[in-house]
Structure formats: structure tokens, C-alpha cells
Short mmCIF file of C-alpha atoms in Angstrom, two decimals:
data_model
loop_
_atom_site.label_atom_id
_atom_site.label_comp_id
_atom_site.label_asym_id
_atom_site.label_seq_id
_atom_site.Cartn_x
_atom_site.Cartn_y
_atom_site.Cartn_z
CA UNK A 1 42.09 56.08 -13.14
CA UNK A 2 43.53 52.61 -13.08
CA UNK A 3 45.85 53.59 -10.20
CA UNK A 4 42.86 54.93 -8.23
CA UNK A 5 41.01 51.61 -8.63
CA UNK A 6 44.06 49.68 -7.45
CA UNK A 7 44.45 52.01 -4.46
CA UNK A 8 40.75 51.63 -3.50
CA UNK A 9 40.94 47.84 -3.80
CA UNK A 10 44.07 47.78 -1.64
CA UNK A 11 42.41 50.03 0.95
CA UNK A 12 39.34 47.75 1.13
CA UNK A 13 41.56 44.70 1.52
CA UNK A 14 43.48 46.41 4.32
CA UNK A 15 40.24 47.31 6.12
CA UNK A 16 39.05 43.68 5.88
CA UNK A 17 42.34 42.32 7.23
CA UNK A 18 42.38 44.77 10.13
CA UNK A 19 38.70 44.13 10.82
CA UNK A 20 39.23 40.36 10.95
CA UNK A 21 42.18 40.87 13.29
CA UNK A 22 40.04 42.90 15.68
CA UNK A 23 37.22 40.31 15.43
CA UNK A 24 39.61 37.43 16.15
CA UNK A 25 41.11 39.30 19.05
CA UNK A 26 37.68 40.04 20.52
CA UNK A 27 36.58 36.46 20.00
CA UNK A 28 39.69 35.23 21.79
CA UNK A 29 39.00 37.64 24.64
CA UNK A 30 35.36 36.45 24.83
CA UNK A 31 36.50 32.81 25.00
CA UNK A 32 39.02 33.69 27.68
CA UNK A 33 36.38 35.57 29.68
CA UNK A 34 33.99 32.61 29.38
CA UNK A 35 36.70 30.24 30.60
CA UNK A 36 37.59 32.57 33.52
CA UNK A 37 33.97 33.11 34.58
CA UNK A 38 33.00 30.84 37.49
CA UNK A 39 30.83 27.98 36.29
CA UNK A 40 28.34 26.38 38.68
CA UNK A 41 27.71 22.66 38.17
CA UNK A 42 25.02 20.87 40.19
CA UNK A 43 25.51 17.11 40.61
CA UNK A 44 22.84 14.73 41.88
CA UNK A 45 24.06 11.26 42.96
CA UNK A 46 21.73 8.41 43.91
CA UNK A 47 23.82 7.04 46.79
CA UNK A 48 27.34 6.55 48.10
CA UNK A 49 29.03 3.55 46.52
CA UNK A 50 32.55 3.03 45.13
CA UNK A 51 31.28 2.72 41.53
CA UNK A 52 29.27 5.95 41.68
CA UNK A 53 31.99 7.72 43.64
CA UNK A 54 34.42 6.81 40.84
CA UNK A 55 32.10 8.43 38.30
CA UNK A 56 32.09 11.63 40.34
CA UNK A 57 35.88 11.55 40.71
CA UNK A 58 36.27 11.09 36.95
CA UNK A 59 33.87 14.00 36.38
CA UNK A 60 35.86 16.34 38.63
CA UNK A 61 39.22 15.29 37.15
CA UNK A 62 37.84 15.45 33.62
CA UNK A 63 36.52 18.98 34.12
CA UNK A 64 39.97 20.04 35.37
CA UNK A 65 41.49 18.69 32.14
CA UNK A 66 38.93 20.75 30.21
CA UNK A 67 40.04 23.90 32.04
CA UNK A 68 37.39 24.03 34.77
CA UNK A 69 39.00 23.73 38.20
CA UNK A 70 37.30 23.79 41.59
CA UNK A 71 38.38 26.85 43.53
CA UNK A 72 39.41 28.74 40.40
CA UNK A 73 36.60 28.94 37.85
CA UNK A 74 34.38 26.04 38.91
CA UNK A 75 31.97 25.44 41.78
CA UNK A 76 30.41 21.99 42.16
CA UNK A 77 27.33 21.44 44.31
CA UNK A 78 27.17 17.68 44.99
CA UNK A 79 23.88 16.41 46.42
CA UNK A 80 23.77 12.75 47.51
CA UNK A 81 20.30 11.24 48.08
CA UNK A 82 21.67 8.13 49.85
CA UNK A 83 19.12 5.97 48.03
CA UNK A 84 16.07 7.91 49.25
CA UNK A 85 13.55 8.77 46.52
CA UNK A 86 12.13 11.75 48.42
CA UNK A 87 15.66 13.10 48.82
CA UNK A 88 16.16 12.78 45.07
CA UNK A 89 13.11 14.92 44.36
CA UNK A 90 13.95 17.68 46.86
CA UNK A 91 17.65 17.75 46.01
CA UNK A 92 16.95 17.85 42.28
CA UNK A 93 14.66 20.84 42.79
CA UNK A 94 17.27 22.54 44.98
CA UNK A 95 19.96 22.21 42.32
CA UNK A 96 17.63 23.88 39.81
CA UNK A 97 16.54 26.75 42.05
CA UNK A 98 20.13 27.42 43.14
CA UNK A 99 20.84 28.64 39.60
CA UNK A 100 23.50 26.14 38.60
CA UNK A 101 24.63 26.63 35.00
CA UNK A 102 24.47 22.93 34.18
CA UNK A 103 23.26 19.77 35.95
CA UNK A 104 24.71 16.25 36.09
CA UNK A 105 22.74 13.13 37.07
CA UNK A 106 24.70 10.11 38.30
CA UNK A 107 22.38 7.10 37.66
CA UNK A 108 18.98 6.94 35.99
CA UNK A 109 16.85 7.81 39.09
CA UNK A 110 18.97 10.92 39.73
CA UNK A 111 18.67 12.07 36.12
CA UNK A 112 14.91 11.47 36.13
CA UNK A 113 14.60 13.66 39.22
CA UNK A 114 16.53 16.46 37.52
CA UNK A 115 14.38 16.05 34.41
CA UNK A 116 11.23 16.39 36.51
CA UNK A 117 12.64 19.56 38.05
CA UNK A 118 13.54 21.40 34.82
CA UNK A 119 12.96 21.25 31.09
CA UNK A 120 15.22 24.23 30.39
CA UNK A 121 18.58 23.84 32.11
CA UNK A 122 20.99 21.42 30.39
CA UNK A 123 21.19 18.03 32.09
CA UNK A 124 24.12 15.67 31.45
CA UNK A 125 23.63 11.97 32.19
CA UNK A 126 26.55 10.13 33.80
CA UNK A 127 26.25 6.37 33.36
CA UNK A 128 22.66 5.89 32.23
CA UNK A 129 22.12 2.48 30.66
CA UNK A 130 18.91 2.91 28.65
CA UNK A 131 18.08 6.63 28.41
CA UNK A 132 15.40 6.24 25.72
CA UNK A 133 13.54 3.48 27.54
CA UNK A 134 13.74 5.50 30.77
CA UNK A 135 11.86 8.30 29.00
CA UNK A 136 14.71 10.78 29.28
CA UNK A 137 15.33 11.41 25.56
CA UNK A 138 13.72 10.70 22.18
CA UNK A 139 16.69 8.95 20.57
CA UNK A 140 20.36 8.32 21.30
CA UNK A 141 21.43 9.93 18.02
CA UNK A 142 19.42 13.11 18.56
CA UNK A 143 18.04 13.53 22.12
CA UNK A 144 15.73 16.39 21.13
CA UNK A 145 15.57 18.10 24.54
CA UNK A 146 17.73 19.50 27.35
CA UNK A 147 19.33 16.12 28.14
CA UNK A 148 22.36 14.28 26.74
CA UNK A 149 25.35 12.45 28.20
CA UNK A 150 27.07 9.10 28.62
CA UNK A 151 25.72 5.53 28.62
CA UNK A 152 27.32 2.72 30.63
CA UNK A 153 25.76 -0.12 28.63
CA UNK A 154 27.63 -3.41 28.94
CA UNK A 155 27.76 -6.34 26.44
CA UNK A 156 25.42 -8.82 28.16
CA UNK A 157 25.72 -11.51 25.47
CA UNK A 158 29.51 -11.50 25.83
CA UNK A 159 29.12 -11.80 29.59
CA UNK A 160 26.87 -14.85 29.30
CA UNK A 161 29.20 -16.49 26.76
CA UNK A 162 32.17 -16.08 29.10
CA UNK A 163 30.10 -17.48 31.97
CA UNK A 164 29.58 -20.61 29.86
CA UNK A 165 33.33 -20.86 29.21
CA UNK A 166 34.12 -20.49 32.89
CA UNK A 167 31.35 -22.90 33.93
CA UNK A 168 31.04 -25.44 31.06
CA UNK A 169 28.58 -27.54 33.10
CA UNK A 170 26.27 -24.59 33.79
CA UNK A 171 22.68 -25.42 32.81
CA UNK A 172 20.57 -22.96 34.77
CA UNK A 173 21.38 -19.32 35.35
CA UNK A 174 19.71 -16.99 37.82
CA UNK A 175 19.17 -13.28 37.14
CA UNK A 176 18.93 -10.97 40.15
CA UNK A 177 17.85 -7.32 39.83
CA UNK A 178 15.95 -4.47 41.52
CA UNK A 179 12.40 -3.99 40.24
CA UNK A 180 12.38 -0.22 40.83
CA UNK A 181 15.52 0.48 38.76
CA UNK A 182 14.45 0.92 35.13
CA UNK A 183 17.89 0.21 33.73
CA UNK A 184 18.15 -3.04 35.71
CA UNK A 185 14.71 -4.18 34.53
CA UNK A 186 15.69 -3.66 30.89
CA UNK A 187 19.03 -5.45 31.33
CA UNK A 188 17.37 -8.36 33.11
CA UNK A 189 14.90 -8.75 30.25
CA UNK A 190 17.71 -8.67 27.70
CA UNK A 191 19.78 -11.16 29.72
CA UNK A 192 16.84 -13.56 29.99
CA UNK A 193 16.28 -13.49 26.24
CA UNK A 194 19.97 -13.94 25.41
CA UNK A 195 20.46 -16.73 27.98
CA UNK A 196 17.60 -18.72 26.47
CA UNK A 197 19.11 -18.23 23.00
CA UNK A 198 22.33 -19.75 24.37
CA UNK A 199 20.38 -22.82 25.50
CA UNK A 200 20.29 -22.02 29.20
CA UNK A 201 17.39 -22.41 31.60
CA UNK A 202 16.63 -19.12 33.32
CA UNK A 203 15.27 -18.20 36.74
CA UNK A 204 14.58 -14.48 37.20
CA UNK A 205 14.17 -12.90 40.64
CA UNK A 206 13.75 -9.28 41.65
CA UNK A 207 13.97 -7.34 44.89
CA UNK A 208 12.08 -4.25 45.99
CA UNK A 209 14.84 -2.98 48.29
CA UNK A 210 17.87 -4.18 50.28
CA UNK A 211 15.62 -5.79 52.90
CA UNK A 212 14.65 -8.44 50.32
CA UNK A 213 18.16 -9.38 49.22
CA UNK A 214 18.99 -12.20 51.61
CA UNK A 215 15.74 -14.11 51.20
CA UNK A 216 15.50 -13.66 47.43
CA UNK A 217 19.16 -14.57 46.90
CA UNK A 218 18.85 -17.71 49.05
CA UNK A 219 15.92 -18.88 46.93
CA UNK A 220 17.68 -18.08 43.65
CA UNK A 221 20.97 -19.68 44.69
CA UNK A 222 19.22 -22.92 45.64
CA UNK A 223 17.73 -23.27 42.13
CA UNK A 224 20.61 -22.24 39.84
CA UNK A 225 24.23 -22.96 38.93
CA UNK A 226 25.27 -19.31 38.78
CA UNK A 227 23.77 -15.83 39.22
CA UNK A 228 24.06 -12.89 36.83
CA UNK A 229 23.59 -9.35 38.20
CA UNK A 230 23.17 -6.41 35.79
CA UNK A 231 24.24 -2.84 36.53
CA UNK A 232 22.15 -2.34 39.64
CA UNK A 233 22.82 0.32 42.27
CA UNK A 234 20.75 -1.26 45.04
CA UNK A 235 22.40 -4.68 44.75
CA UNK A 236 25.83 -3.06 44.33
CA UNK A 237 25.36 -1.34 47.68
CA UNK A 238 24.60 -4.69 49.35
CA UNK A 239 26.93 -7.11 47.54
CA UNK A 240 28.28 -8.34 50.88
CA UNK A 241 24.82 -9.75 51.69
CA UNK A 242 24.50 -11.40 48.28
CA UNK A 243 27.97 -12.97 48.48
CA UNK A 244 27.47 -14.22 52.05
CA UNK A 245 24.46 -16.22 50.82
CA UNK A 246 25.99 -17.46 47.55
CA UNK A 247 29.32 -18.43 49.15
CA UNK A 248 27.46 -20.63 51.64
CA UNK A 249 25.86 -22.45 48.71
CA UNK A 250 29.03 -22.41 46.53
CA UNK A 251 27.19 -20.51 43.80
CA UNK A 252 29.27 -17.98 41.80
CA UNK A 253 27.99 -14.48 41.11
CA UNK A 254 28.79 -12.69 37.83
CA UNK A 255 28.10 -8.93 38.16
CA UNK A 256 28.42 -6.12 35.60
CA UNK A 257 30.73 -3.67 37.41
CA UNK A 258 34.33 -3.90 38.59
CA UNK A 259 33.44 -2.82 42.13
CA UNK A 260 30.84 -5.60 42.41
CA UNK A 261 33.39 -8.16 41.22
CA UNK A 262 35.87 -6.86 43.81
CA UNK A 263 33.13 -7.11 46.46
CA UNK A 264 32.78 -10.85 45.92
CA UNK A 265 31.73 -11.57 42.34
CA UNK A 266 33.80 -14.01 40.32
CA UNK A 267 33.96 -12.28 36.98
CA UNK A 268 32.12 -9.56 35.11
CA UNK A 269 32.23 -7.50 31.98
CA UNK A 270 31.70 -3.88 32.79
CA UNK A 271 32.82 -0.39 31.94
CA UNK A 272 35.44 1.69 33.69
CA UNK A 273 33.37 3.84 36.07
CA UNK A 274 36.06 6.52 36.36
CA UNK A 275 36.15 6.78 32.55
CA UNK A 276 32.38 7.35 32.52
CA UNK A 277 33.01 10.43 34.66
CA UNK A 278 35.79 11.63 32.37
CA UNK A 279 33.59 11.24 29.28
CA UNK A 280 30.76 13.04 31.09
CA UNK A 281 33.10 15.96 31.78
CA UNK A 282 33.85 16.23 28.06
CA UNK A 283 30.13 16.51 27.31
CA UNK A 284 29.68 19.11 30.07
CA UNK A 285 32.51 21.17 28.59
CA UNK A 286 30.99 21.08 25.10
CA UNK A 287 27.64 22.32 26.40
CA UNK A 288 29.30 25.07 28.44
CA UNK A 289 31.05 26.19 25.24
CA UNK A 290 27.77 26.47 23.37
CA UNK A 291 26.75 23.10 21.93
CA UNK A 292 23.03 22.25 22.08
CA UNK A 293 22.01 19.11 23.98
CA UNK A 294 19.16 18.57 21.53
CA UNK A 295 21.59 17.61 18.78
CA UNK A 296 24.34 15.89 20.80
CA UNK A 297 24.38 12.07 20.41
CA UNK A 298 24.74 9.90 23.51
CA UNK A 299 28.31 8.76 24.15
CA UNK A 300 29.11 5.10 24.91
CA UNK A 301 31.73 5.19 27.68
CA UNK A 302 34.09 2.46 26.43
CA UNK A 303 34.24 -1.15 25.34
CA UNK A 304 33.54 -3.87 27.87
CA UNK A 305 36.40 -4.74 30.24
CA UNK A 306 36.70 -8.22 31.79
CA UNK A 307 37.12 -7.94 35.55
CA UNK A 308 38.28 -11.02 37.48
CA UNK A 309 38.36 -11.82 41.18
CA UNK A 310 40.99 -14.58 41.22
CA UNK A 311 40.71 -15.10 44.97
CA UNK A 312 36.95 -15.69 44.76
CA UNK A 313 37.35 -18.09 41.80
CA UNK A 314 39.93 -20.07 43.79
CA UNK A 315 37.71 -20.07 46.89
CA UNK A 316 34.83 -21.56 44.87
CA UNK A 317 37.09 -24.03 43.05
CA UNK A 318 36.53 -22.46 39.63
CA UNK A 319 39.28 -22.81 37.03
CA UNK A 320 39.41 -19.73 34.79
CA UNK A 321 40.37 -20.61 31.18
CA UNK A 322 43.67 -19.07 30.07
CA UNK A 323 42.01 -17.28 27.12
CA UNK A 324 39.80 -15.43 29.61
CA UNK A 325 42.51 -14.93 32.25
CA UNK A 326 44.90 -13.33 29.74
CA UNK A 327 42.35 -10.64 28.80
CA UNK A 328 41.08 -9.97 32.32
CA UNK A 329 41.89 -7.19 34.76
CA UNK A 330 42.29 -8.61 38.26
CA UNK A 331 40.28 -6.70 40.88
CA UNK A 332 40.69 -8.83 44.03
CA UNK A 333 39.84 -6.78 47.12
CA UNK A 334 43.01 -5.94 49.04
#
């Protein structure tokens, strides 16, 4: 009787072990099948600009590292609105109706267009500065809907403090931003508050579109010692116009992206745009493997990086303190 009980127990244990082996094997096969199945990713980009193009490049490279390669098991449909709001709306709708598995919005306006087009398909933000304030999600810790992703927020207070070190005689700072870009509006408000706390006088000016840049910049440059520009796609696309005006008046510009510094800014604290794309790819991969956007916290791309245009500083006669120079990444345009 005792031997029978032992035999039965052994038989049950053997069945469990074999069953688990079959389950694990099937699970592995399912994962492999999922990885081999072609995934369709729809990407909506606001406009062509080196900073945004770097995000897309980082996304594509990052997805390859996650096992999703274009031409093998990945198809990417990139739609570029070239700064046109009507294009954003129609392209966002197209990406939804074309049955992409997952959507990626590069910039706040692009993500808002995708959000307006669908409340069901997962949307991954790539470089959105203030997603809650933009009305995209409920909270950064728990989005609560079909949207999650990566924020490109930069440390504005640190930027202003370094501006004071670089320009110890600076008394009045100008803030230039685009009124239609929600993330720029929020950053400009934060910069104004922080600048006043640092004892600076502040002059804030906004543009409606690129047609306003020359006139508004001329006015701002004539009333300030330096100009701060937040993450702003419209101004980034027309930095040459801004710099042409400010150079004539010997007024330095301090932007918030490496590409804008390279395009004529003196110094800025920004995030690595390529890394934003890489981090976005990681989020995309997690969602494709089953994670729910509702419960996925927003990712902060990386810590602020100091970008320095040594040639521009020399041109304007600005001496960069050694403590700043030693930490900076030089991005002079070749």
C-alpha cells in the first residue's frame, strides 16, 4: 500500500515536470513566432530638422537592438507633416486606418494628432516635454490611457545659472518661444519664473510662425543682454534667421538642444536627441511584448548635457569659464 502511494506520487510529479516542459517549449515557440511576425510601426514627425531626424534614427536603431529590423520583421511607415497642421491631422488618421500595430509621435503636436485619431491603438511619445499639461495623459507615473513614452525635459534652472556664470554682467534676459507649441509655452513660463528668482529682469517674446522671427528677435535683442530659447521646433527650424539678427547686435543665444547650439547658439543644456529615440524604441518593444501603456510611467531620456559652440563664443568675445568648459561637449558646426 505504501509502495503504491509512492508510485502514484512519483507518477504525478513526472506528469507535472513533463507538462511544464511542454508549456515552456510552447511559450518559447509563441515568443519566437511573435518576434518573427512582421510588426507595423507608424511614425508621425512634425517636420524635418536635424534634432527630430536624430530621434527617428535612434528609434530605428533602438528597435533593431530590440530584435525588430526593417526588411526582416519590421515595417515602418514614416509620415512627415513638414510643419503643416492640416498635414498632421490627415497623416495621423492615415497611420491609424492603415492598421499599424503601434504608433509613435515625434513632438507634442504630432502626438496630439495621433491621440485625436485613436483612443485604442498604443501611442508612444518620442520627446514630449510636458505630456500631462498637453492633455495627453493623466499623470507621468500612471498615464491611464493608450499613451506613454519618453520626455525630453531639460533642467532650465541649471541653464540659467550657467548663463549667469558665462555672462556675469548679464542683467536682463530675453525668452523667445512659439506661442502655438504647448511645450514651449510651458518652458517659457517656467524660465520666466526661475529667471526672476535668480534676480534677472525678463523680457518675454513669442512668435506665431517663422515669418515673425526676424522682427520679434530684432526687438528682443535690442532690449536684452542674452536670449534663452526653450525646446521649440519652429525656432529650431529657423535658427539661422535668429542668429543672423543676434550676431549683428552681439547678443548671445542660449538654446536647449545640441543642434540649435551647433546652428549658432553659444551654449545650451539639452538632452541627446538620438538617445531619446533609443529610449522610445525600448518602450515600443515593451508594449509589443504585452505591457499596458496605462500603467507604464513616462521615461526621462537622460540627464542634461552641456553643449558648447566654442567658435560662436569666440566670435562674440565671450570667455567660457573653465569649470563649464571642462564639462561641455563641443558642437561647433563643421
